[in-house]
Amino acid sequence: LSSHTNQTKLIGQNSHCPIFPLPHNKNAFLAFFYLTENLLSFPGNIIGSGIFISPKGVLEHTGSVGLALIIWVLGGGVAALGSLCYAELGVTIPKSGGDYSYVTEIFGGLAGFLLLWSAVLIMYPTSLAVIALTFSNYVLQPVFPNCIPPYNASRILSMVCLLLLTWVNSSSVRWATRIQDIFTAGKLLALALIIIVGFIQIFKGNYEELTPSKAFNFWMTPSVGHLALAFLQGSFAFSGWNFLNYVTEELVDPRRNLPRAIFISIPLVTFVYTFTNIAYFTAMSPQELLSSNAVAVTFGEKLLGYFSWVMPVSVALSTFGGINGYLFTSSRLCFSGAREGHLPSLLAMIHVKHCTPIPALLVCCLATLIIMLVGDTYTLINYVSFINYLCYGVTIIGLIVLRWKKPKIFRPIKVNLLVPITYLAFWAFLLIFSLYSEPVVCGVGLIIILTGVPVFFLGVYWRNKPKCVNRLIESMTCWGQKLCFVVYPQGGVAEEEQAPSARSRRLVSETTARK
């Protein structure tokens, strides 16, 4: 992903319709204001719909309330270790784009392409599918209070929501950003209400399930594989901890402000998640939580009485905004990858009137619709969390490789080597035992990533394609332009069909050298 500023320039050098309508930082005060906004938005980008989805999955695999709460706290600790490693990478390689930029810079074009490939085909579409299914479950649960909502009704409502938001994002950037701002309030309202009511319950003495004798009363003995899957479920809620690395170029003094954001935000998010789960257990037994298809709705029905309707409405608003946010960012990742020459050039085009990346949005929407039909919510969480952790680990391995390859490069932030080593030890444990416990789910993810290898060599590395292949690509691109009414941005990639960008050429030459 490019930085907000870079994307504003991309969508039109004379642009009246930027991808990110941001204020112009014309003086130090506005620069400081925008920096503060970024730092304050960090916890907001981590706290998402996952906290309304993952508690059931974590509890199911741990077998006790106490161990589930420990998993939530440890999840915050692991996120903090990963964030510190990313902070070093962010100031050593000061490029916006996060993992994609770092892996490409350290390991070359093929590794960067595989990360992009997995993000476009797995990480973003699967996350979108999970949040869309959660939206439908919370909307339908009050309609079906005594049973799980019907499969077909849940899928149809999820698809309608996804298609509606794809249309909104295709029609207007301003609408999309306003939806995000308005619906973000939903998750904050729901979490604040849950935590406050939970504290009231504790002060009233309703914390029987949290006493040590009950909290560590195991109804099943969790294996190491179960613990790995519990971490995967919890890590879905923590995804977003690397958000600031996508806008590194915009941060003022990242050497000070990246660590500051990490030390403030990760403990805050861990506190919110842990106490949200504690609040759940002041109202529900573990068995009631496991049998609930919408945990926050059950919590509201037990404690809020007449105002129980607030919970499904708030969570539905939160997940609706989450779908919109993931569509917004995933389409921009496709757009950015196409500009680098790693994806078809059609995905780097925007609508002539609305200035929205319609082809990229349609690809994200189609991939999500397909994934939505092939798995249940908790299987999809395992699927996307495994791939997420795989990509995080490869990126942090890159930090150690960079220390070895370029020991004298200037590093404004340099973490102790024990930090990446500790993270990678946990990473290896998680991936090995997740693969052992869910070989089909994790194996399919690995196979999809590896399918990117022939695609890279045929689509990116192979420059001198036969004329018939080039004509076919040109005709399909032209057909796509006419269908979506899209063109290259002014000053963008209009020349890319004739010659690859300098960056793409460099990536190809690096891959050739490695061969």
PDB file of N, CA and C in Angstrom, residues 31-65:
ATOM      1  N   ALA A  31       1.080  19.423  10.261  1.00  0.00           N
ATOM      2  CA  ALA A  31       1.861  18.186  10.256  1.00  0.00           C
ATOM      3  C   ALA A  31       1.742  17.486  11.614  1.00  0.00           C
ATOM      4  N   PHE A  32       1.849  18.282  12.687  1.00  0.00           N
ATOM      5  CA  PHE A  32       1.722  17.701  14.029  1.00  0.00           C
ATOM      6  C   PHE A  32       0.314  17.141  14.237  1.00  0.00           C
ATOM      7  N   PHE A  33      -0.697  17.869  13.745  1.00  0.00           N
ATOM      8  CA  PHE A  33      -2.076  17.407  13.899  1.00  0.00           C
ATOM      9  C   PHE A  33      -2.289  16.076  13.197  1.00  0.00           C
ATOM     10  N   TYR A  34      -1.753  15.960  11.980  1.00  0.00           N
ATOM     11  CA  TYR A  34      -1.923  14.721  11.227  1.00  0.00           C
ATOM     12  C   TYR A  34      -1.167  13.560  11.872  1.00  0.00           C
ATOM     13  N   LEU A  35       0.022  13.867  12.415  1.00  0.00           N
ATOM     14  CA  LEU A  35       0.764  12.847  13.158  1.00  0.00           C
ATOM     15  C   LEU A  35      -0.054  12.341  14.335  1.00  0.00           C
ATOM     16  N   THR A  36      -0.617  13.271  15.116  1.00  0.00           N
ATOM     17  CA  THR A  36      -1.425  12.889  16.273  1.00  0.00           C
ATOM     18  C   THR A  36      -2.608  12.043  15.847  1.00  0.00           C
ATOM     19  N   GLU A  37      -3.220  12.400  14.727  1.00  0.00           N
ATOM     20  CA  GLU A  37      -4.363  11.623  14.223  1.00  0.00           C
ATOM     21  C   GLU A  37      -3.932  10.198  13.896  1.00  0.00           C
ATOM     22  N   ASN A  38      -2.765  10.039  13.274  1.00  0.00           N
ATOM     23  CA  ASN A  38      -2.271   8.698  12.954  1.00  0.00           C
ATOM     24  C   ASN A  38      -2.036   7.877  14.220  1.00  0.00           C
ATOM     25  N   LEU A  39      -1.392   8.498  15.225  1.00  0.00           N
ATOM     26  CA  LEU A  39      -1.094   7.763  16.446  1.00  0.00           C
ATOM     27  C   LEU A  39      -2.365   7.380  17.181  1.00  0.00           C
ATOM     28  N   LEU A  40      -3.338   8.279  17.213  1.00  0.00           N
ATOM     29  CA  LEU A  40      -4.590   7.974  17.894  1.00  0.00           C
ATOM     30  C   LEU A  40      -5.398   6.934  17.151  1.00  0.00           C
ATOM     31  N   SER A  41      -5.235   6.866  15.824  1.00  0.00           N
ATOM     32  CA  SER A  41      -6.004   5.898  15.041  1.00  0.00           C
ATOM     33  C   SER A  41      -5.417   4.491  15.142  1.00  0.00           C
ATOM     34  N   PHE A  42      -4.189   4.363  15.672  1.00  0.00           N
ATOM     35  CA  PHE A  42      -3.535   3.052  15.739  1.00  0.00           C
ATOM     36  C   PHE A  42      -4.365   2.037  16.532  1.00  0.00           C
ATOM     37  N   PRO A  43      -4.749   2.336  17.807  1.00  0.00           N
ATOM     38  CA  PRO A  43      -5.587   1.366  18.507  1.00  0.00           C
ATOM     39  C   PRO A  43      -6.930   1.156  17.838  1.00  0.00           C
ATOM     40  N   GLY A  44      -7.461   2.218  17.197  1.00  0.00           N
ATOM     41  CA  GLY A  44      -8.738   2.077  16.499  1.00  0.00           C
ATOM     42  C   GLY A  44      -8.660   1.124  15.324  1.00  0.00           C
ATOM     43  N   ASN A  45      -7.468   1.028  14.695  1.00  0.00           N
ATOM     44  CA  ASN A  45      -7.306   0.104  13.577  1.00  0.00           C
ATOM     45  C   ASN A  45      -7.082  -1.331  14.052  1.00  0.00           C
ATOM     46  N   ILE A  46      -6.578  -1.510  15.262  1.00  0.00           N
ATOM     47  CA  ILE A  46      -6.422  -2.865  15.790  1.00  0.00           C
ATOM     48  C   ILE A  46      -7.757  -3.377  16.308  1.00  0.00           C
ATOM     49  N   ILE A  47      -8.437  -2.558  17.121  1.00  0.00           N
ATOM     50  CA  ILE A  47      -9.726  -2.971  17.680  1.00  0.00           C
ATOM     51  C   ILE A  47     -10.742  -3.006  16.549  1.00  0.00           C
ATOM     52  N   GLY A  48     -11.224  -4.180  16.271  1.00  0.00           N
ATOM     53  CA  GLY A  48     -12.162  -4.326  15.173  1.00  0.00           C
ATOM     54  C   GLY A  48     -13.237  -5.345  15.500  1.00  0.00           C
ATOM     55  N   SER A  49     -13.800  -5.921  14.462  1.00  0.00           N
ATOM     56  CA  SER A  49     -14.901  -6.857  14.632  1.00  0.00           C
ATOM     57  C   SER A  49     -14.449  -8.171  15.240  1.00  0.00           C
ATOM     58  N   GLY A  50     -13.118  -8.446  15.231  1.00  0.00           N
ATOM     59  CA  GLY A  50     -12.616  -9.722  15.724  1.00  0.00           C
ATOM     60  C   GLY A  50     -12.982 -10.010  17.163  1.00  0.00           C
ATOM     61  N   ILE A  51     -13.093  -8.965  18.008  1.00  0.00           N
ATOM     62  CA  ILE A  51     -13.403  -9.181  19.422  1.00  0.00           C
ATOM     63  C   ILE A  51     -14.829  -9.701  19.599  1.00  0.00           C
ATOM     64  N   PHE A  52     -15.691  -9.529  18.611  1.00  0.00           N
ATOM     65  CA  PHE A  52     -17.052 -10.074  18.683  1.00  0.00           C
ATOM     66  C   PHE A  52     -17.136 -11.470  18.071  1.00  0.00           C
ATOM     67  N   ILE A  53     -16.023 -11.920  17.455  1.00  0.00           N
ATOM     68  CA  ILE A  53     -16.012 -13.207  16.767  1.00  0.00           C
ATOM     69  C   ILE A  53     -15.152 -14.224  17.509  1.00  0.00           C
ATOM     70  N   SER A  54     -13.946 -13.811  17.909  1.00  0.00           N
ATOM     71  CA  SER A  54     -12.923 -14.742  18.382  1.00  0.00           C
ATOM     72  C   SER A  54     -13.126 -15.341  19.768  1.00  0.00           C
ATOM     73  N   PRO A  55     -13.805 -14.668  20.728  1.00  0.00           N
ATOM     74  CA  PRO A  55     -13.892 -15.253  22.077  1.00  0.00           C
ATOM     75  C   PRO A  55     -14.402 -16.691  22.100  1.00  0.00           C
ATOM     76  N   LYS A  56     -15.379 -16.993  21.272  1.00  0.00           N
ATOM     77  CA  LYS A  56     -15.909 -18.362  21.229  1.00  0.00           C
ATOM     78  C   LYS A  56     -14.844 -19.338  20.754  1.00  0.00           C
ATOM     79  N   GLY A  57     -14.102 -18.986  19.711  1.00  0.00           N
ATOM     80  CA  GLY A  57     -13.064 -19.868  19.184  1.00  0.00           C
ATOM     81  C   GLY A  57     -11.929 -20.087  20.165  1.00  0.00           C
ATOM     82  N   VAL A  58     -11.525 -19.021  20.880  1.00  0.00           N
ATOM     83  CA  VAL A  58     -10.445 -19.144  21.864  1.00  0.00           C
ATOM     84  C   VAL A  58     -10.881 -20.066  23.001  1.00  0.00           C
ATOM     85  N   LEU A  59     -12.090 -19.857  23.526  1.00  0.00           N
ATOM     86  CA  LEU A  59     -12.581 -20.670  24.634  1.00  0.00           C
ATOM     87  C   LEU A  59     -12.746 -22.131  24.219  1.00  0.00           C
ATOM     88  N   GLU A  60     -13.223 -22.352  23.015  1.00  0.00           N
ATOM     89  CA  GLU A  60     -13.451 -23.712  22.523  1.00  0.00           C
ATOM     90  C   GLU A  60     -12.164 -24.532  22.516  1.00  0.00           C
ATOM     91  N   HIS A  61     -11.034 -23.903  22.177  1.00  0.00           N
ATOM     92  CA  HIS A  61      -9.774 -24.636  22.050  1.00  0.00           C
ATOM     93  C   HIS A  61      -8.967 -24.682  23.348  1.00  0.00           C
ATOM     94  N   THR A  62      -9.290 -23.815  24.330  1.00  0.00           N
ATOM     95  CA  THR A  62      -8.512 -23.807  25.573  1.00  0.00           C
ATOM     96  C   THR A  62      -9.123 -24.705  26.651  1.00  0.00           C
ATOM     97  N   GLY A  63     -10.439 -24.833  26.658  1.00  0.00           N
ATOM     98  CA  GLY A  63     -11.073 -25.736  27.612  1.00  0.00           C
ATOM     99  C   GLY A  63     -11.292 -25.163  28.989  1.00  0.00           C
ATOM    100  N   SER A  64     -10.970 -23.885  29.232  1.00  0.00           N
ATOM    101  CA  SER A  64     -11.247 -23.257  30.525  1.00  0.00           C
ATOM    102  C   SER A  64     -11.233 -21.743  30.367  1.00  0.00           C
ATOM    103  N   VAL A  65     -11.936 -21.080  31.284  1.00  0.00           N
ATOM    104  CA  VAL A  65     -12.011 -19.617  31.256  1.00  0.00           C
ATOM    105  C   VAL A  65     -10.641 -19.001  31.538  1.00  0.00           C
TER     106      VAL A  65
END
